[in-house]
Tab-separated table of C-alpha atoms in Angstrom:
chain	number	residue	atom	x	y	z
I	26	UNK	CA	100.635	-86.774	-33.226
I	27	UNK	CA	101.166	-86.824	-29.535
I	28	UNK	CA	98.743	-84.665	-27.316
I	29	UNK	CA	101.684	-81.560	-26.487
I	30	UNK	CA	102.023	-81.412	-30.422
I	31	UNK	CA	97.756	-80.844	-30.551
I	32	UNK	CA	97.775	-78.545	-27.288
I	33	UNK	CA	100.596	-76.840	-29.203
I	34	UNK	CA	98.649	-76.610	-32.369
I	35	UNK	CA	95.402	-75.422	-30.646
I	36	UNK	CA	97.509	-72.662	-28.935
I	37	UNK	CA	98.863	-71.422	-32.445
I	38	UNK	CA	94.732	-71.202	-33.887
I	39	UNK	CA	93.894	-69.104	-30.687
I	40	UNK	CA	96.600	-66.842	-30.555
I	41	UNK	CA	96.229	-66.607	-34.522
I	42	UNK	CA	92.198	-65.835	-34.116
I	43	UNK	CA	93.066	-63.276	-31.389
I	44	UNK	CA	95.799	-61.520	-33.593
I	45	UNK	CA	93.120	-61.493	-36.725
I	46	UNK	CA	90.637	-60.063	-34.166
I	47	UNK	CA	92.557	-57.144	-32.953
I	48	UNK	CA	93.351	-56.406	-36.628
I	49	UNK	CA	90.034	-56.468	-37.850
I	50	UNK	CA	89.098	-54.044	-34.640
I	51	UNK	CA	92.367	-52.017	-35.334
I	52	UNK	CA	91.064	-51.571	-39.217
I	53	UNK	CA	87.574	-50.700	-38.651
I	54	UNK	CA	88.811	-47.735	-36.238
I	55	UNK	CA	91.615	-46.355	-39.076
I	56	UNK	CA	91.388	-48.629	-42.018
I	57	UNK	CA	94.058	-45.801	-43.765
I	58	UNK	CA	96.707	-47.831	-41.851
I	59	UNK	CA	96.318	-51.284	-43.361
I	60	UNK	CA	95.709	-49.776	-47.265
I	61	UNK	CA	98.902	-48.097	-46.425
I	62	UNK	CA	100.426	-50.982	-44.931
I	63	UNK	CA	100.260	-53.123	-48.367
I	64	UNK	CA	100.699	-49.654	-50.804
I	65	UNK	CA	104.306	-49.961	-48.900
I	66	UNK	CA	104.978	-53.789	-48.781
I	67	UNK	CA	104.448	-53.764	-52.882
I	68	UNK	CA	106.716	-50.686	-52.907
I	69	UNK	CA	109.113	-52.883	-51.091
I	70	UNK	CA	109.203	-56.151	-52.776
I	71	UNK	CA	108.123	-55.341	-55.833
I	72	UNK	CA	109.349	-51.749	-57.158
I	73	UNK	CA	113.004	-51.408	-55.029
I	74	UNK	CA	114.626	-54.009	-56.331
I	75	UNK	CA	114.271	-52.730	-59.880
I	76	UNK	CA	114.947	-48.957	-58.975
I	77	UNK	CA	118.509	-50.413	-57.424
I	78	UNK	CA	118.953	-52.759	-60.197
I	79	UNK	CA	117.473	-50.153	-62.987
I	80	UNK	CA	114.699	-52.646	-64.644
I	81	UNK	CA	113.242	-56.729	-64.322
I	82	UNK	CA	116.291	-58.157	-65.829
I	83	UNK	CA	119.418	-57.248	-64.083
I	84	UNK	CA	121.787	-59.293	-66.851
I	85	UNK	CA	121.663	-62.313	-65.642
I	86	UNK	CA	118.634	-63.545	-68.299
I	87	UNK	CA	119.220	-64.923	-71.891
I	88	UNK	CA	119.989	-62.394	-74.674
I	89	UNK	CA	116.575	-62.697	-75.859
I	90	UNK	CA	114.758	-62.038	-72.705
I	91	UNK	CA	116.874	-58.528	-72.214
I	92	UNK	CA	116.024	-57.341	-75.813
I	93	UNK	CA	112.536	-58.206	-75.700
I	94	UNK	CA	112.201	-54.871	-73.195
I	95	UNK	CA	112.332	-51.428	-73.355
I	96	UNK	CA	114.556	-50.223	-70.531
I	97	UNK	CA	113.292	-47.020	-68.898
I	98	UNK	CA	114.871	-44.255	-67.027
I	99	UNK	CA	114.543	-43.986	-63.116
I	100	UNK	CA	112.253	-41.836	-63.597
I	101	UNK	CA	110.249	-43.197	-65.753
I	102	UNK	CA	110.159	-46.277	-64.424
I	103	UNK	CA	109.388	-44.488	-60.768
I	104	UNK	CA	106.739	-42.645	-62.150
I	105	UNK	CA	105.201	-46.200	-63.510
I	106	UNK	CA	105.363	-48.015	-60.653
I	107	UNK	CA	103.597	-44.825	-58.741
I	108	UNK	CA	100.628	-44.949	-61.035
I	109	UNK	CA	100.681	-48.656	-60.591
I	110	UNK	CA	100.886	-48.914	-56.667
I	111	UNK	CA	99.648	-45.615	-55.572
I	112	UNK	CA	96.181	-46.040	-56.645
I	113	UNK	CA	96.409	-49.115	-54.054
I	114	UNK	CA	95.164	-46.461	-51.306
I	115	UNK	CA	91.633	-46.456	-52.204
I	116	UNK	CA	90.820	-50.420	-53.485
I	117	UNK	CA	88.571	-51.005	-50.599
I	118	UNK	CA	86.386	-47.555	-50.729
I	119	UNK	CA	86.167	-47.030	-54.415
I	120	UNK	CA	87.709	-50.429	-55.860
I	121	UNK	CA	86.629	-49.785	-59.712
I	122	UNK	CA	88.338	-46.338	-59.897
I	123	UNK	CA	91.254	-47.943	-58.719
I	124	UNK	CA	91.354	-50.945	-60.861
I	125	UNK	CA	91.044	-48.401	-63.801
I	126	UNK	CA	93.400	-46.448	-63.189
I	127	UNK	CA	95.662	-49.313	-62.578
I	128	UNK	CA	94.735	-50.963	-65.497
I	129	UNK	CA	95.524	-47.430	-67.632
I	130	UNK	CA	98.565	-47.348	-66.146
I	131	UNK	CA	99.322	-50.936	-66.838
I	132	UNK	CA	98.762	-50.984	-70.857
I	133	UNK	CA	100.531	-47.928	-71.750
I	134	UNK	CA	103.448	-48.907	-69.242
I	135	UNK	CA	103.483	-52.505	-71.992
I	136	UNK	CA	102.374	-49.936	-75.124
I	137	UNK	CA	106.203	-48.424	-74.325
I	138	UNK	CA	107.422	-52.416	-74.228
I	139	UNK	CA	108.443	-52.243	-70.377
I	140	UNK	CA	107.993	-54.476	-67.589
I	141	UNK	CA	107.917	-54.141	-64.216
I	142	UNK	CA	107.480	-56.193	-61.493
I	143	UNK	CA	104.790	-53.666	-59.722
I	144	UNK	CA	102.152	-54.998	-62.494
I	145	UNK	CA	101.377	-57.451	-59.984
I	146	UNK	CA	99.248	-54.140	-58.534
I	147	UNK	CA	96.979	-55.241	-61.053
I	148	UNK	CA	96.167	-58.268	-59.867
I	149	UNK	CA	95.693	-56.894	-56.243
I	150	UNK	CA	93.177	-54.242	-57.914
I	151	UNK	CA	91.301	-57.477	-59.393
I	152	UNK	CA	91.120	-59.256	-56.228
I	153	UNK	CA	89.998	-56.472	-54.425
I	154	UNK	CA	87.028	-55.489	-56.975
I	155	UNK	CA	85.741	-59.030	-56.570
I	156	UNK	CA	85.649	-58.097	-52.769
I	157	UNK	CA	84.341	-54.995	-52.938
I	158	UNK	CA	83.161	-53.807	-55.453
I	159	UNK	CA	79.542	-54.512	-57.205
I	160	UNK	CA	79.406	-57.766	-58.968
I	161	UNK	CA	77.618	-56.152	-62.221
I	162	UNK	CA	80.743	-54.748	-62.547
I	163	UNK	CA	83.306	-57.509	-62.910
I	164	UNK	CA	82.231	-58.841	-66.369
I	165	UNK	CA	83.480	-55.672	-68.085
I	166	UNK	CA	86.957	-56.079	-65.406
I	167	UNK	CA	87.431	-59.344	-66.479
I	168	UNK	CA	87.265	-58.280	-70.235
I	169	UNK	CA	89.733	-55.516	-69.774
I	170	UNK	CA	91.970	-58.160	-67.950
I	171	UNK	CA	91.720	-60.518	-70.186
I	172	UNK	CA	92.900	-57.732	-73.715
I	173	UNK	CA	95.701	-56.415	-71.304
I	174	UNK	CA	96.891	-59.809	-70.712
I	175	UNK	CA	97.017	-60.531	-74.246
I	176	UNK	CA	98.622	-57.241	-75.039
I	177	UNK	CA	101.269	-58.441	-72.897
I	178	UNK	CA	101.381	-61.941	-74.270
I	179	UNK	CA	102.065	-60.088	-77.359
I	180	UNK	CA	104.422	-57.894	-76.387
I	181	UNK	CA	106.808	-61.077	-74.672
I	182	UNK	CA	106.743	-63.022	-77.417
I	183	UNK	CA	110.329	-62.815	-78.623
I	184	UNK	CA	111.052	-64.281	-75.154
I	185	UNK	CA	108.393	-67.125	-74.304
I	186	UNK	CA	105.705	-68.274	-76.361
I	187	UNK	CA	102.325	-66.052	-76.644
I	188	UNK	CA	100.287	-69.169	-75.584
I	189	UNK	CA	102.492	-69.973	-72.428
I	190	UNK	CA	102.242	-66.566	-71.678
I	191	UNK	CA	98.571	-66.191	-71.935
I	192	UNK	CA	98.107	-69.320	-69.943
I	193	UNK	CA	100.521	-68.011	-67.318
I	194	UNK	CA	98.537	-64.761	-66.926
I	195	UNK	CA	94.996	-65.898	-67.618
I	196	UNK	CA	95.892	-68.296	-64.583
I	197	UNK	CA	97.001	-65.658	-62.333
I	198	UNK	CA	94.313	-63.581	-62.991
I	199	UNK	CA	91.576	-66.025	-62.737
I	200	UNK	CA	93.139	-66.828	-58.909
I	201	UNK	CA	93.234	-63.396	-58.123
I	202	UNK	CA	89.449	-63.176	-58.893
I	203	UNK	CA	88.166	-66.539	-57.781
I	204	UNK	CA	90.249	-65.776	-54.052
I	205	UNK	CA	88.195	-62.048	-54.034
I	206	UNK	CA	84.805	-63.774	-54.593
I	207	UNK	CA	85.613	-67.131	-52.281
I	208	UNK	CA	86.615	-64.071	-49.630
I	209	UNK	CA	83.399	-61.972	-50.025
I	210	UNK	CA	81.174	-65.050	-50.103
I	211	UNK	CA	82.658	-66.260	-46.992
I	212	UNK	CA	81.655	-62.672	-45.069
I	213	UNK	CA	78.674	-63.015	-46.144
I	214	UNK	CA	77.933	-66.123	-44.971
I	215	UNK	CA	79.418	-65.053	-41.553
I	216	UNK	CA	77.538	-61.349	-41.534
I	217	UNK	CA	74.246	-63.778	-42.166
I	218	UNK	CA	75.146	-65.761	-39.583
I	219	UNK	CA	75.757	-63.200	-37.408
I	220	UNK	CA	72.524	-61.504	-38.251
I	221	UNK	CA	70.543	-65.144	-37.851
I	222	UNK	CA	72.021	-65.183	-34.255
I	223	UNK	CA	71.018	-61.583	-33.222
I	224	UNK	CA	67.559	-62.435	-34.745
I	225	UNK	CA	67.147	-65.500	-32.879
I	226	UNK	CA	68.420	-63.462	-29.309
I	227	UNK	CA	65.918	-60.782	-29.813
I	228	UNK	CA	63.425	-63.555	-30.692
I	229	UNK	CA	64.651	-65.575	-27.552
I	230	UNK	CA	64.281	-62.186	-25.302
I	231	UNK	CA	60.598	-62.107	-26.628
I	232	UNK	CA	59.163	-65.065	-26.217
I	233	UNK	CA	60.450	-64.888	-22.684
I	234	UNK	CA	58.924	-61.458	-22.312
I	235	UNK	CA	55.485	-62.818	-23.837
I	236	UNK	CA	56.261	-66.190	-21.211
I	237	UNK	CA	56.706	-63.965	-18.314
I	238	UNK	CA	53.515	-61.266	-19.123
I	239	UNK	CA	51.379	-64.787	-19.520
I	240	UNK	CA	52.010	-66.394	-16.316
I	241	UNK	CA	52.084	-63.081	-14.441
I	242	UNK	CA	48.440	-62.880	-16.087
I	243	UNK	CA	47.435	-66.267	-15.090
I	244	UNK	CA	48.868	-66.024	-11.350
I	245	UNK	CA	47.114	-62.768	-11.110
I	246	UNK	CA	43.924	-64.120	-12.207
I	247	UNK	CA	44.325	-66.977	-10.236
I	248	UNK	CA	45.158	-64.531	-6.738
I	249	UNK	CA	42.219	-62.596	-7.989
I	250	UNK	CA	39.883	-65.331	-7.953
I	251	UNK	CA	41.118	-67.242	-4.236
I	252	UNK	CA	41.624	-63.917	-2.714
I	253	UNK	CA	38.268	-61.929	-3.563
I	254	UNK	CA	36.225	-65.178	-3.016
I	255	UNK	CA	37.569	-66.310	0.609
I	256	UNK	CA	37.951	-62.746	1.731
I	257	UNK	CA	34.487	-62.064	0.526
I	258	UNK	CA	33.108	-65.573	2.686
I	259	UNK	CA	35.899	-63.793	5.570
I	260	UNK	CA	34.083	-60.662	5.704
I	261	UNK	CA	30.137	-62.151	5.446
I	262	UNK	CA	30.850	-64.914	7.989
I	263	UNK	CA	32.844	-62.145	10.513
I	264	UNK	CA	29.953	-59.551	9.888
I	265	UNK	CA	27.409	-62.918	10.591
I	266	UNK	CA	29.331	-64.114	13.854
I	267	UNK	CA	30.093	-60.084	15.300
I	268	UNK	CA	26.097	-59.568	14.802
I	269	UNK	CA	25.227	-63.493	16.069
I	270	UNK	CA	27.415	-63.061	19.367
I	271	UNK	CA	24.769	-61.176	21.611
I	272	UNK	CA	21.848	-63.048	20.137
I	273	UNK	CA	23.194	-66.784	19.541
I	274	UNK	CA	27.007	-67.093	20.927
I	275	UNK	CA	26.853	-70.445	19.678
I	276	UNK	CA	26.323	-69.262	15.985
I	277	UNK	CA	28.785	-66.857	16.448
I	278	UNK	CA	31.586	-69.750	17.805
I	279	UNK	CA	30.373	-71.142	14.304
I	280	UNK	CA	31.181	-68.453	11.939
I	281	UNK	CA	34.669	-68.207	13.739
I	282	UNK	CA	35.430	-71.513	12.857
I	283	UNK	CA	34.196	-71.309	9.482
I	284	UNK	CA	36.183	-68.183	9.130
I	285	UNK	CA	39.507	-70.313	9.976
I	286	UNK	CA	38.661	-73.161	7.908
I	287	UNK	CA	37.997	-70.689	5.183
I	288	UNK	CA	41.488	-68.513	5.447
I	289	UNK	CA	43.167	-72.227	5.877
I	290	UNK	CA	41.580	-73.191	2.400
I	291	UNK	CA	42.392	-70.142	0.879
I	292	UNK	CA	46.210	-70.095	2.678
I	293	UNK	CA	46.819	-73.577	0.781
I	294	UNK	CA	45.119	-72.212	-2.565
I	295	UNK	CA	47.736	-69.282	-2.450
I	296	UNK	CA	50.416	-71.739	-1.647
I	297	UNK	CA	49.360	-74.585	-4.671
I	298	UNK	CA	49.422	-71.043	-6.996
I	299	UNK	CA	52.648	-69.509	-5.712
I	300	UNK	CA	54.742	-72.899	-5.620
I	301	UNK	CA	54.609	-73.141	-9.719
I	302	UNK	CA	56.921	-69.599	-9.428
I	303	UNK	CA	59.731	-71.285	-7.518
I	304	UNK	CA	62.528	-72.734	-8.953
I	305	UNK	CA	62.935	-76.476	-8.340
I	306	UNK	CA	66.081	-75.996	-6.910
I	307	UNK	CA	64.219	-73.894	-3.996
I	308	UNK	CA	63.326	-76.635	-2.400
I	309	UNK	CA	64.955	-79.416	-0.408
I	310	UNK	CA	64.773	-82.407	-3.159
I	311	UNK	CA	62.084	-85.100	-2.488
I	312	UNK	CA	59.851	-82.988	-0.783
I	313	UNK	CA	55.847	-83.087	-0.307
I	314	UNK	CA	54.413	-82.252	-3.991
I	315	UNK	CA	51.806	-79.760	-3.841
I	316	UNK	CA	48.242	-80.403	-4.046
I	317	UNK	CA	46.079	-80.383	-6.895
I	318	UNK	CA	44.333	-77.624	-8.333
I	319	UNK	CA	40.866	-77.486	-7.732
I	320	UNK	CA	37.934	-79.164	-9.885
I	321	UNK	CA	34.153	-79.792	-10.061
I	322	UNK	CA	34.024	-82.411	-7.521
I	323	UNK	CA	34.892	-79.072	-4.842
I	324	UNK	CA	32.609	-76.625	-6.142
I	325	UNK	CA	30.413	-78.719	-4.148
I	326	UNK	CA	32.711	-77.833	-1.031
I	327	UNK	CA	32.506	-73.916	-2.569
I	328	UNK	CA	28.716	-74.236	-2.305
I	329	UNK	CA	28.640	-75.276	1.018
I	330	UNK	CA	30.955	-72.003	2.499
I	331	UNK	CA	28.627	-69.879	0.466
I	332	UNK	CA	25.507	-71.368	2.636
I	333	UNK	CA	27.287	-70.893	5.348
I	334	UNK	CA	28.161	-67.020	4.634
I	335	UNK	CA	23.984	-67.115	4.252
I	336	UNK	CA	23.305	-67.367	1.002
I	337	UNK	CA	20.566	-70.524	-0.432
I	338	UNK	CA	22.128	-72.423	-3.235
I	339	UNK	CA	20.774	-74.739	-5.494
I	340	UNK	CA	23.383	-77.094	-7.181
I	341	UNK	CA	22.826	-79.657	-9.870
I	342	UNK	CA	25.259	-81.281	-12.346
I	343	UNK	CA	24.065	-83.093	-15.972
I	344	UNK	CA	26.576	-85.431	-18.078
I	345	UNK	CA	29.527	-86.929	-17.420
I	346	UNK	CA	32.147	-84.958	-15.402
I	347	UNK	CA	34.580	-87.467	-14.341
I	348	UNK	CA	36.133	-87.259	-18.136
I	349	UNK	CA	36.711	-83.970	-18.528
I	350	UNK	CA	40.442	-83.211	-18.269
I	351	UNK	CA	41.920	-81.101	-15.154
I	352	UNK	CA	41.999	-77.890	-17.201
I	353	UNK	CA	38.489	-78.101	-17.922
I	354	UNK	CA	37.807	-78.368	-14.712
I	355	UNK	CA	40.039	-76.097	-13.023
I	356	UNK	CA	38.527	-73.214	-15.491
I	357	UNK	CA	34.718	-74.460	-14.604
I	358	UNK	CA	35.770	-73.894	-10.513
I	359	UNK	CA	37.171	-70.663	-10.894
I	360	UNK	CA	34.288	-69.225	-13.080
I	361	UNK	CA	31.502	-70.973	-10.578
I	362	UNK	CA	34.141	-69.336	-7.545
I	363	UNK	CA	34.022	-65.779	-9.477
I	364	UNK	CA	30.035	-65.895	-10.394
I	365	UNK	CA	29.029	-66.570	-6.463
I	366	UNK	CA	31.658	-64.157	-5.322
I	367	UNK	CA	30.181	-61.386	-7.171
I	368	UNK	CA	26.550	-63.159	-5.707
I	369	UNK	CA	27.828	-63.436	-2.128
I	370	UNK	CA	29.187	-59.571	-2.607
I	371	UNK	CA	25.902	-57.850	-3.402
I	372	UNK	CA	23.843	-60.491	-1.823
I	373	UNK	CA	20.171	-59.207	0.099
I	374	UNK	CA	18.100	-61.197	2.813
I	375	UNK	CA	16.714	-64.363	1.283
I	376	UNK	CA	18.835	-64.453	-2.075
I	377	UNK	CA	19.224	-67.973	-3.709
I	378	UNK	CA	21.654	-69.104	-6.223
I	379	UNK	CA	20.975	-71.703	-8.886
I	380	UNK	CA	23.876	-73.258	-10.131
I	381	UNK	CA	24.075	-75.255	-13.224
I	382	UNK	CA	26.869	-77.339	-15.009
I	383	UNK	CA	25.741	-79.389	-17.910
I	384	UNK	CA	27.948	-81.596	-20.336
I	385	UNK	CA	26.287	-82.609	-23.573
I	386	UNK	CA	28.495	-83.876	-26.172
I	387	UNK	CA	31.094	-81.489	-27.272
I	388	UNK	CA	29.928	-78.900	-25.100
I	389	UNK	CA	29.751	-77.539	-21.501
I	390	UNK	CA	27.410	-74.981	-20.168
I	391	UNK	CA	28.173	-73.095	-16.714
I	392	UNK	CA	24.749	-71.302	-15.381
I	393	UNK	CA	24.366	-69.133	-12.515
I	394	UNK	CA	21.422	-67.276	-11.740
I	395	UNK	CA	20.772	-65.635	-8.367
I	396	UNK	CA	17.254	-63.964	-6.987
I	397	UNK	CA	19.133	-60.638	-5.841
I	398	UNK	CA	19.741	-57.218	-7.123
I	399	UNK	CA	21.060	-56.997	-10.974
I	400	UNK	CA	24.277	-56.042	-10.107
I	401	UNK	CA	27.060	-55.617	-12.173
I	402	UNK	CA	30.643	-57.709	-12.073
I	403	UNK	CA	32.178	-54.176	-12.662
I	404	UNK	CA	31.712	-50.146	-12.538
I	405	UNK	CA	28.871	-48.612	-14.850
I	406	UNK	CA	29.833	-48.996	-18.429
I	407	UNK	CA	32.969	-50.782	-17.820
I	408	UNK	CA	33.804	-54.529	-17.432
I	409	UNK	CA	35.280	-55.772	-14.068
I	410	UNK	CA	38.321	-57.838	-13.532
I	411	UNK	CA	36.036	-60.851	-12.647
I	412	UNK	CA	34.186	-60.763	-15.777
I	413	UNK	CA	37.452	-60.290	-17.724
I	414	UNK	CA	39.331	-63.185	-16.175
I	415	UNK	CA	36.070	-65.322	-16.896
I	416	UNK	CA	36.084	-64.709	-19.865
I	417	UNK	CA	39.767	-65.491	-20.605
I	418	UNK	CA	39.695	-68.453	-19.603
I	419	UNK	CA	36.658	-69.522	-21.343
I	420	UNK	CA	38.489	-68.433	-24.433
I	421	UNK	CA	41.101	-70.936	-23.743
I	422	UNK	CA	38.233	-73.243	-24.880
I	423	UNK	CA	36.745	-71.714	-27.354
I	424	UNK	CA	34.146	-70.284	-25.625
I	425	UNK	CA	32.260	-67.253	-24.133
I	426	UNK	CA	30.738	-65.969	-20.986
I	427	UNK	CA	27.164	-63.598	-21.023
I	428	UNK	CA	26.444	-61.740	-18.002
I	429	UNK	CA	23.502	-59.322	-17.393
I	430	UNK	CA	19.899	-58.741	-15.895
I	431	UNK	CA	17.922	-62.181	-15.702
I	432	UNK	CA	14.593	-62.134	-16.721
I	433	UNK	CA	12.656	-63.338	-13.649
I	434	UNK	CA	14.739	-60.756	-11.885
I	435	UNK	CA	18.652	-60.955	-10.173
I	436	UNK	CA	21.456	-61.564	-12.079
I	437	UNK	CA	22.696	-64.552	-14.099
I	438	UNK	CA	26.288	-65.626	-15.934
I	439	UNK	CA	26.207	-68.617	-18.297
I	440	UNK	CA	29.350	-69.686	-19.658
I	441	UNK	CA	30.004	-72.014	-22.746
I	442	UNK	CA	33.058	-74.056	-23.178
I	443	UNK	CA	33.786	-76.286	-26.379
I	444	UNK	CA	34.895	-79.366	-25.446
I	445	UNK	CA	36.008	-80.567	-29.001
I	446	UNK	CA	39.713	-81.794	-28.661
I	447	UNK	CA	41.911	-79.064	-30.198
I	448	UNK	CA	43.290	-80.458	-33.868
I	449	UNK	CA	40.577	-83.159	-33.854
I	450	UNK	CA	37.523	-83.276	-36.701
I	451	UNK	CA	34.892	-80.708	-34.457
């Protein structure tokens, strides 16, 4: 086969799949036309030609054959073939009333000893109650087939034999019904796969949904925690250096220094957060890859722009911390950042922080405990944002975050992270 003859070919399926398209779109919108459509093509192949030639056999059979039927009027025979065919209209909407009434029709029409060639309306009504109609009912069609083929087995038996016949007819009818059910199964398969596919885009549109709500909640909790903790050092360290510059200008030189080292850290925070949003194609290819995200080994860098917004703070470590993964870490900074934030915030002359990470075995403890006024991280009787996104993203290890009143006076946060690798024994 040569490749015009398979271009050719293809051309034939896609002009054939467009055709059966518009159809199927043309029948849904008046599906009176196509029930018509084949009520007239029997009419024209099947029940003319014996209303011109007045009955099956026109003389031309054997002797036998013409004498083994009872040769009907016209109209007789065209009031038959109208209870045969007419009944055609409705074999999609109510297909069982119009296989019975067909099938009525059919036996008396071989009780008088005639034949007609629009019996094969019979077989249509078959076919089309194995399409549409309710499988529960087909047993008792296929008996009622099955006696009015015999009858007419019977009835032709001075021309062929009764088991040639039956074999004849049985085998019609049996391809009449297997073609109804091979059709139905096959739209069913195709409305389930349809069905699958519309399930699996509305599934598609919500997992990107729930996607796009989760990293909008993680890039606003990460803004929330670079933006209220530098601007909160911005606005200490400006207050500091605007009340320094008539008593020490050299302290006040300082704090304007620390306040541009501090926007510059928080400028390339904002940029290491906002560059996972871009698409890669945003950028020239090969560029500069963006920093890392922050870990424990800065908090000790935090610490130090917190002393030098005026706060005292008292940092030790405990375990092993070069082992624990970049998540960990990441979610022990931004807790520590949040917790002296809220400190630095609501911070009085001579406060001191005491800052505690400890690692022992499976599990991580983050303490902070300051000497100032027990101040909430939110409004009365209602949980701020900082406390919120703490405790978030302790929850992304299994743990929790307490906040309140410490005893000695101030206000502490501890937070508890399970280090226990997720899936392993515990």
């Amino acid at each position: 086969m040569t490749t015009d003859d398979i271009s050719g070919t293809g051309l034939l399926v896609a002009r054939l799949s467009r055709g059966g398209q518009r159809l199927k779109r043309a029948d849904r919108t008046h599906p009176w036309v196509l029930d018509t459509a084949v009520v007239v093509l029997v009419f024209l192949i099947f029940c003319l030609p014996e209303l011109l030639h007045g009955g099956v056999d026109d003389g031309d059979g054997p002797r036998r054959f013409r004498l083994a039927f009872t040769q009907l009027p016209v109209a007789g025979m065209l009031a038959l073939q109208a209870g045969l065919v007419l009944p055609l209209l409705w074999r999609r909407r109510k297909p069982v009333m119009a296989f019975a009434v067909i099938a009525a029709v059919f036996v008396v029409q071989w009780l008088l000893g005639a034949a007609l060639r629009a019996d094969v309306a019979l077989f249509v009504a078959l076919y089309s109650l194995a399409l549409h109609g309710r499988l529960r009912q087909l047993p008792w069609a296929c008996a009622a087939m099955a006696g009015a083929m015999v009858l007419v087995a019977v009835r032709a038996s001075p021309a062929v034999s009764v088991w040639d016949a039956l074999f004849f007819l049985l085998s019609t009818a049996t391809a009449a019904l297997a073609l109804g059910l091979v059709v139905r199964v096959r739209r069913a398969q195709l409305a389930g796969l349809r069905d699958r596919a519309a399930r699996l885009e509305i599934e598609r549109d919500q997992r990107s949904r729930l996607a796009t709500a989760t990293e909008r909640t993680r890039v606003a909790r990460e803004m929330h925690d670079i933006v209220g903790h530098n601007l909160s050092v911005i606005i200490t360290l400006a207050d500091a250096g605007a009340y320094a510059t008539d008593i020490a200008p050299e302290r006040g030189k300082e704090a304007l220094e620390l306040i541009g080292d501090t926007g510059r850290q928080a400028l390339g925070e904002l940029r290491r957060v906002l560059g996972v949003l871009r698409e890669a194609t945003d950028g020239p290819p090969g560029g500069p890859e963006l920093s890392p995200q922050p870990g424990i080994a800065d908090i000790g860098a935090l610490c130090a722009n917190v002393r030098a917004a005026g706060l005292e703070v008292v940092y030790r470590t405990s375990g092993d911390m070069d082992t624990l993964d970049s998540g960990v870490q990441l979610t022990v900074y931004r807790i520590v950042q949040e917790a002296l934030t809220n400190t630095l915030k609501h911070a009085v002359a001579d406060t001191r922080v005491h800052l505690a990470i400890l690692v022992e075995g499976a599990r991580l403890t983050v303490r902070v405990q300051d000497s100032g006024p027990a101040v909430p991280l939110g409004p009365p009787n209602e949980e701020g944002h900082g406390l919120v996104g703490m405790r978030e993203r302790a929850a992304l290890y299994g743990g929790a975050v307490s906040a309140g009143p410490a005893g000695g006076g101030g206000w502490s946060v501890e937070a508890v992270l399970d280090l226990t690798p997720q899936g392993g024994a515990g």
